[in-house]
Short mmCIF file of C-alpha atoms in Angstrom, two decimals:
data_model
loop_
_atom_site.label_atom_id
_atom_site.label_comp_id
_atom_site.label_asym_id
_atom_site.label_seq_id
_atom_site.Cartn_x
_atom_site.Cartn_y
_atom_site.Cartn_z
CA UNK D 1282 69.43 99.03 81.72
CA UNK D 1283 71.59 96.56 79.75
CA UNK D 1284 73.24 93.05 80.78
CA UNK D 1285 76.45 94.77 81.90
CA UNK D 1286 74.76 97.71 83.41
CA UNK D 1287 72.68 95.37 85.63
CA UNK D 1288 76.13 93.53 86.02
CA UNK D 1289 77.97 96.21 87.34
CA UNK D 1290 75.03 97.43 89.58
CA UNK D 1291 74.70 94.32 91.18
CA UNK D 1292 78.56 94.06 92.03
CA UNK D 1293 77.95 98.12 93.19
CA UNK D 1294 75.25 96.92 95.41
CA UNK D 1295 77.39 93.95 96.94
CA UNK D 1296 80.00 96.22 98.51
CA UNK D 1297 77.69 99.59 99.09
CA UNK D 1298 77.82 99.20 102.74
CA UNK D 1299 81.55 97.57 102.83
CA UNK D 1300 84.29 99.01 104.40
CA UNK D 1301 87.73 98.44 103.85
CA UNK D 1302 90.96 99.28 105.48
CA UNK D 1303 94.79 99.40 103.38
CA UNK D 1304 97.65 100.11 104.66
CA UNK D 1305 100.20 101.67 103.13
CA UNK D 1306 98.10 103.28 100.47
CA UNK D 1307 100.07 106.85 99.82
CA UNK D 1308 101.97 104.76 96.91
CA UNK D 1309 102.69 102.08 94.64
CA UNK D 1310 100.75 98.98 95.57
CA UNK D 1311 98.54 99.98 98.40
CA UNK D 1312 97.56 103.23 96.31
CA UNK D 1313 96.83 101.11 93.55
CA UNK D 1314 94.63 98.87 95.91
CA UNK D 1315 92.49 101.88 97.68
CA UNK D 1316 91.65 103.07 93.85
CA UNK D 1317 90.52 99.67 92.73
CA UNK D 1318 88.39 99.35 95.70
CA UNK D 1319 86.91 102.80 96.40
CA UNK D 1320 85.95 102.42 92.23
CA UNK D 1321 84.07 99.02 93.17
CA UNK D 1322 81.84 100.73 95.85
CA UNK D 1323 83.81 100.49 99.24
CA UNK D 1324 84.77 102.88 101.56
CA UNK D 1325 88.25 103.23 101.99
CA UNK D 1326 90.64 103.76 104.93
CA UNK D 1327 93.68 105.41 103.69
CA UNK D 1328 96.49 104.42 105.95
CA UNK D 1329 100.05 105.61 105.15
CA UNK D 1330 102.64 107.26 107.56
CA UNK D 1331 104.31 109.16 104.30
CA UNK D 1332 107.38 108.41 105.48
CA UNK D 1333 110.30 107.40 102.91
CA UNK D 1334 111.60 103.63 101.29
CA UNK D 1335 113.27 103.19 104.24
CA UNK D 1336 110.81 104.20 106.88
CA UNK D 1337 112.34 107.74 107.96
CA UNK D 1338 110.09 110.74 108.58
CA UNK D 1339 106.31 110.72 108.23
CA UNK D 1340 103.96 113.51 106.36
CA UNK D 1341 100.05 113.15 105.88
CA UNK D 1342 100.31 114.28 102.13
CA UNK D 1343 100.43 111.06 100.64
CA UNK D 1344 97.09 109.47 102.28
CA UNK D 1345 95.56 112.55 101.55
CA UNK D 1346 96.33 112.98 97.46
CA UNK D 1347 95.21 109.23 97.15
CA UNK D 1348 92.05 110.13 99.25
CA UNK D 1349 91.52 113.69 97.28
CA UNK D 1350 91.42 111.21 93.95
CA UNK D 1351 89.07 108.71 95.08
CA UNK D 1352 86.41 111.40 96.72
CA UNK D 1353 87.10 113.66 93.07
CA UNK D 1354 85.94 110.63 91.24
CA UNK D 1355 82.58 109.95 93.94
CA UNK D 1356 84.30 107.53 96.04
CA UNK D 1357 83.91 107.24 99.95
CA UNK D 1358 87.34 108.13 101.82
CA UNK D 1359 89.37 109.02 104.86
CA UNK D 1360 93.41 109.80 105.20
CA UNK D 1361 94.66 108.32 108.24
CA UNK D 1362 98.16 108.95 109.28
CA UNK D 1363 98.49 106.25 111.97
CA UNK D 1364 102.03 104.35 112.33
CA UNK D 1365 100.67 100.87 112.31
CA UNK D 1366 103.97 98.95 113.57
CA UNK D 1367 102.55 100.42 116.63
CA UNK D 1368 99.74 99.34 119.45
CA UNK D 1369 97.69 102.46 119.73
CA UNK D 1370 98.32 103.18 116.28
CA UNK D 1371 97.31 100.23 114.53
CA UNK D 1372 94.29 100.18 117.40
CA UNK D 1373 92.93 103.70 116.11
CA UNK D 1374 93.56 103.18 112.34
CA UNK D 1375 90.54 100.57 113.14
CA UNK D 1376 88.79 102.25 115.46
CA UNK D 1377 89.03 105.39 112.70
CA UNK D 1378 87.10 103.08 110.36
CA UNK D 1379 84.23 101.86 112.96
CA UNK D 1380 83.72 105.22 113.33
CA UNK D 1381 83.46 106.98 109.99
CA UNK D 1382 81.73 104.30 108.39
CA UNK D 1383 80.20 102.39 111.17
CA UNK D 1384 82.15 99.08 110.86
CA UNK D 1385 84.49 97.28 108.97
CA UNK D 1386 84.40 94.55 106.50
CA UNK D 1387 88.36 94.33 104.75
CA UNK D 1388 91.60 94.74 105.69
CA UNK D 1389 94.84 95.01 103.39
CA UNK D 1390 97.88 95.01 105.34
CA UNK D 1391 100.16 96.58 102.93
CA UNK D 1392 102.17 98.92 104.12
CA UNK D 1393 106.42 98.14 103.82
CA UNK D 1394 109.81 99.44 104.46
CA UNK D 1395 113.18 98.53 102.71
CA UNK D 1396 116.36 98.65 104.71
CA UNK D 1397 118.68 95.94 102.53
CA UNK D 1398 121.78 94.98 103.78
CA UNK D 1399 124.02 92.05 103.68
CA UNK D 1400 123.60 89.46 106.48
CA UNK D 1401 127.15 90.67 107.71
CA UNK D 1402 126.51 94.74 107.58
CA UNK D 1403 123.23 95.15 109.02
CA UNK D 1404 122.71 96.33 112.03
CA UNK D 1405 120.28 96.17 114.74
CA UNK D 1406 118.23 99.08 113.55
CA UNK D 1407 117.14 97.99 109.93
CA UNK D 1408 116.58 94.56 111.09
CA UNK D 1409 113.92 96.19 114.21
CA UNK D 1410 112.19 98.34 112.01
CA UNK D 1411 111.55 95.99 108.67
CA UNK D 1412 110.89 93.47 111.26
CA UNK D 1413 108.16 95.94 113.05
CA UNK D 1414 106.45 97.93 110.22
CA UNK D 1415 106.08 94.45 108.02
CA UNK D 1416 105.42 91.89 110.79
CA UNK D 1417 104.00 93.56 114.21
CA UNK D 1418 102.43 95.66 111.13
CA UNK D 1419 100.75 92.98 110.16
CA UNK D 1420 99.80 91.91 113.59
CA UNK D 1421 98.39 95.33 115.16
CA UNK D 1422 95.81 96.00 112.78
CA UNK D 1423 94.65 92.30 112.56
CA UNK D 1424 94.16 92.01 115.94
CA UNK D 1425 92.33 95.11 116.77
CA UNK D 1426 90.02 94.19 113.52
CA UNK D 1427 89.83 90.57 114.76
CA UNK D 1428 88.53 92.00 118.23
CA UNK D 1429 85.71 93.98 116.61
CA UNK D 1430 84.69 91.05 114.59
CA UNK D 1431 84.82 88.30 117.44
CA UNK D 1432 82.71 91.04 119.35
CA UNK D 1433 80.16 91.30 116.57
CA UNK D 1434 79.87 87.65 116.54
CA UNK D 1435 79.19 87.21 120.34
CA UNK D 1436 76.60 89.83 119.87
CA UNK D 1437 74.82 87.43 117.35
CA UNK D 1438 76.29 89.60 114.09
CA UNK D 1439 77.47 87.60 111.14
CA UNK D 1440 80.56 88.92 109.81
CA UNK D 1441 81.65 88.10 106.38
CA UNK D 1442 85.03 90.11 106.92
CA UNK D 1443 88.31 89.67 104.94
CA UNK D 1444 92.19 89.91 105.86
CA UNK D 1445 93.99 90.16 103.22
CA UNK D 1446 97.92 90.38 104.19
CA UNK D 1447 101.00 91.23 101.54
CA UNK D 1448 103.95 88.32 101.71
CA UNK D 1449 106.69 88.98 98.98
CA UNK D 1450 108.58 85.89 96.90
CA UNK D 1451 111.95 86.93 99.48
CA UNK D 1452 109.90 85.68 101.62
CA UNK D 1453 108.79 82.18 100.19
CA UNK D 1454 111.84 82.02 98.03
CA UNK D 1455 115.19 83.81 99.12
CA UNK D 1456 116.48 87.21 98.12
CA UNK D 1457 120.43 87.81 99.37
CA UNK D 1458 120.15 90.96 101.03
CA UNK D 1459 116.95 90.78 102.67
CA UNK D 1460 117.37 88.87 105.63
CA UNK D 1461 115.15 91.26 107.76
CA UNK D 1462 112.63 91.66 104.53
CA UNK D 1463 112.54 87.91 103.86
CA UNK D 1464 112.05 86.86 107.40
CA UNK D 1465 109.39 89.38 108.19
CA UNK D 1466 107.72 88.73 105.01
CA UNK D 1467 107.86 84.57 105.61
CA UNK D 1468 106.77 85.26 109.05
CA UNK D 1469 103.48 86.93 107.56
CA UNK D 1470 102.94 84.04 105.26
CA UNK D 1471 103.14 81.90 108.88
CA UNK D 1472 100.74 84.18 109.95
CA UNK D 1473 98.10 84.14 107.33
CA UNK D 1474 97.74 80.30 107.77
CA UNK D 1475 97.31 80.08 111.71
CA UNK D 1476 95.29 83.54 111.66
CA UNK D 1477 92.80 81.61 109.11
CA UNK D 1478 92.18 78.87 111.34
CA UNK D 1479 91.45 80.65 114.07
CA UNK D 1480 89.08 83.59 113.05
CA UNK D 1481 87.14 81.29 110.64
CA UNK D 1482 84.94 81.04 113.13
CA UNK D 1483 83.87 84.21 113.89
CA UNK D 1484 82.98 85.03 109.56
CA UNK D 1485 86.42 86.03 108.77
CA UNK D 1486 89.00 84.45 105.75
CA UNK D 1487 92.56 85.36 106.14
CA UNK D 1488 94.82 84.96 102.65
CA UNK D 1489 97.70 86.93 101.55
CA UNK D 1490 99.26 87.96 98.24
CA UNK D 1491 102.87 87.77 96.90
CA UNK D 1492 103.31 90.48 94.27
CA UNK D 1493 105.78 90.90 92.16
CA UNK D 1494 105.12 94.74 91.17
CA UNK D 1495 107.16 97.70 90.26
CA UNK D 1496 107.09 100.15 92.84
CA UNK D 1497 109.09 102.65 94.91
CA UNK D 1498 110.64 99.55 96.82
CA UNK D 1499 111.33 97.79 93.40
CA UNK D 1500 112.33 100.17 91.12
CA UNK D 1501 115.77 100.26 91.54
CA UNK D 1502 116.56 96.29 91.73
CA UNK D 1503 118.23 95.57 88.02
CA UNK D 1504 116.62 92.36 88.34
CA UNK D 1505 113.03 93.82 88.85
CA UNK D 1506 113.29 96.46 86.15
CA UNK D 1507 114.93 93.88 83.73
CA UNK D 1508 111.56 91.73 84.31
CA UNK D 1509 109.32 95.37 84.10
CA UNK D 1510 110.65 95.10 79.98
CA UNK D 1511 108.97 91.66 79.06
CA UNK D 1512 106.38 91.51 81.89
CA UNK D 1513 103.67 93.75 82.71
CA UNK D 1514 105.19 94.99 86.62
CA UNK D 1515 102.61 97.39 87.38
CA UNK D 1516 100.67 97.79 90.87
CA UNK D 1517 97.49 98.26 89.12
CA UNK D 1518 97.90 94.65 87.71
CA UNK D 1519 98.42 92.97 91.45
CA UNK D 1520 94.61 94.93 92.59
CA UNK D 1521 92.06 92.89 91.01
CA UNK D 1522 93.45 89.23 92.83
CA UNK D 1523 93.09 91.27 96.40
CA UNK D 1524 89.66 92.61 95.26
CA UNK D 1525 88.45 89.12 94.34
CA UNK D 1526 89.40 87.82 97.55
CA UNK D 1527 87.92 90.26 99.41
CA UNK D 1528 84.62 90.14 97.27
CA UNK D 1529 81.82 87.42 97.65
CA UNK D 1530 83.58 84.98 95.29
CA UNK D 1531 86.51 84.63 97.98
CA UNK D 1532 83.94 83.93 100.59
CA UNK D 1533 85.40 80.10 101.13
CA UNK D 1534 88.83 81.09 100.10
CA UNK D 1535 91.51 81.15 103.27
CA UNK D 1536 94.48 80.46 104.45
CA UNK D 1537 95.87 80.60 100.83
CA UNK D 1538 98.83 82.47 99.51
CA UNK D 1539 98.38 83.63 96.23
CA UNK D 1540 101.52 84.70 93.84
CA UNK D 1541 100.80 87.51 91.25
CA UNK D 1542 103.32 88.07 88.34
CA UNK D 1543 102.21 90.18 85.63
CA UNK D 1544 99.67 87.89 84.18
CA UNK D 1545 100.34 85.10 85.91
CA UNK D 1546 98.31 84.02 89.37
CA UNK D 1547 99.75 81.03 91.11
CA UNK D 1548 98.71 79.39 94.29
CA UNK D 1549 101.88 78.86 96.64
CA UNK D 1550 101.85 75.99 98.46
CA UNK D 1551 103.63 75.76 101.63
CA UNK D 1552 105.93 73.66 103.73
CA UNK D 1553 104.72 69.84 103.26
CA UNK D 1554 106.75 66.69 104.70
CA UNK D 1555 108.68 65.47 101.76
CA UNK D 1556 110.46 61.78 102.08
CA UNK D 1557 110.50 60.10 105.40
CA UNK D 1558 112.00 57.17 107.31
CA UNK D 1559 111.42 55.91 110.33
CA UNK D 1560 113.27 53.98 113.27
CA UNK D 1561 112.22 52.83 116.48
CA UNK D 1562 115.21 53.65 118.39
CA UNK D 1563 116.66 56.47 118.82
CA UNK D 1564 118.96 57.85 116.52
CA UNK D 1565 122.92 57.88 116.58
CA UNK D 1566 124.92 60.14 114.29
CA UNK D 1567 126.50 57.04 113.12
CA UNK D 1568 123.17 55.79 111.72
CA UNK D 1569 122.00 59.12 110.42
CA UNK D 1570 125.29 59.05 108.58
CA UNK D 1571 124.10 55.71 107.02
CA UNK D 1572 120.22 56.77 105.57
CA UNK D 1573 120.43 60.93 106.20
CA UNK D 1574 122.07 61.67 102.76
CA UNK D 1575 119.70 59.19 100.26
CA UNK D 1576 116.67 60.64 102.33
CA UNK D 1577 117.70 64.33 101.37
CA UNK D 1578 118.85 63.05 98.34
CA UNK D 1579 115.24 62.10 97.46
CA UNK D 1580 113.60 65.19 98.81
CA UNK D 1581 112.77 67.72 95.99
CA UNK D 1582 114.89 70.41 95.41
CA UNK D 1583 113.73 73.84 96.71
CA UNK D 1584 112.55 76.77 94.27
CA UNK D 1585 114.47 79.53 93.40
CA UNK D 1586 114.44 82.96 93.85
CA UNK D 1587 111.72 82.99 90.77
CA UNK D 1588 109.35 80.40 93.00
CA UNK D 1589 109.98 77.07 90.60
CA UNK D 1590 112.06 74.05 91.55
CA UNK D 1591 115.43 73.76 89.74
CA UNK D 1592 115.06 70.86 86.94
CA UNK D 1593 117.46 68.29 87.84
#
């Protein structure tokens, strides 16, 4: 056996027993993920409703073709059809992994909707559902995972489990249109950070990734196929930065946000107090009219839709 044979052995041997759950893996960027890690050595979860971009209907054939490729190429697999925005279903999409593979080690939470509409136009319906497949899709599976884990520790287990959650740059940065996108997706970025600190103790690191990829939910924007011609857009490109975190090398690695852009990885770092003053009586509009506008003056600008500060 060669260096790289023994190489790629060892990193075979590291995830043999590993199981991993993504959601929404029937297409584009969740697909992409369940390849990358069924072809490193984990057992894979296939969660995806197979409904449409924006949510509507449901059929089991996408989970299925993307397990049918990974068990074809001597992968470990299992389709599961669950609609993870809700209680029971995001509780047996992880009970469905304890059971086929006797635990669970990673999960992706992946799985998205697009219902765009202008601030003034949208209506209560495609604000609910973005809101509940992205966020309380987030938050289902996490918590029923983060209840087997803080069970395994009491028992005396060590876990050395991943979450590994999917923000988006309308999120972090702005997109007009995507109110109900952007706030779900910020709100999971809120939620990676407090979710760290609080399962650290029980073994587990909680990060998530902002992709910029083109997919089903892309691939009509101008803007995103306009980058697609200069920039390397595709899914396959985003699956290595979620693999690393969920491998031994992200072991120490949490609470992080991570931004992937064709070849380009950068770490996003969150809300920070900027400039500051102080007083030690209480404010009156007629002082705040006096200081408020050099403080804000002095604060840095905040990035654009493309995740860098404006040059002033």
């Amino acid at each position: 056996m060669n260096s790289k044979q023994q190489k790629e052995s060892a990193v075979q041997s590291d995830v043999a027993d590993r199981v991993a759950v993504i959601t929404g893996a029937g297409n584009g960027l969740g697909r992409a993920h369940a390849l990358a890690f069924a072809a490193a050595g984990y057992a894979v979860v296939v969660n995806d409703l197979g409904g449409s971009r924006d949510g509507s209907g449901d059929s089991t054939g996408p989970a299925s073709d993307v397990v049918d490729e990974i068990t074809a190429a001597g992968g470990r697999a299992v389709a599961n059809t669950d609609d993870i925005s809700t209680w029971n279903g995001a509780k047996s999409l992880i009970d469905q992994a304890v059971e086929s593979f006797g635990g669970l080690d990673v999960l992706v939470n992946n799985a998205g909707i697009l219902r765009d509409r202008m601030l003034t136009s949208m209506s209560e319906a495609e604000w609910d559902a973005v809101i509940a497949v992205h966020l309380k899709g987030t938050f289902g599976p996490t918590r029923h995972a983060a209840e087997f884990w803080r069970n395994r520790a009491k028992s005396g287990a060590t876990n050395d489990a991943r979450v590994i959650n999917t923000t988006s740059p309308s999120g972090l940065f702005g997109a007009p249109g995507q109110t109900n996108y952007g706030a779900a997706k910020a709100g999971i970025a809120g939620f990676t950070v407090i979710a760290a600190m609080e399962l650290q103790r029980y073994g587990v690191t909680v990060n998530a990734v902002a992709p910029t990829a083109l997919t089903r939910l892309t691939e009509d924007l101008a803007a995103a196929r306009e980058m697609a011609e200069s920039v390397d857009l595709a899914p396959e490109g985003v699956s290595p930065v979620v693999l690393w975190l969920a491998g031994p090398a992200g072991r120490d690695v949490t609470g992080r946000v991570l931004a992937v852009i064709g070849g380009t990885i950068a770490v996003v770092e969150g809300w920070a107090y900027g400039p500051e003053i102080h007083s030690d009586e209480r404010w009156t509009t007629q002082r705040l009219d006096e200081v408020l506008p050099d403080l804000l003056a002095k604060a840095a600008p905040g990035a654009d839709m493309t995740g860098h500060r404006p040059v002033r």
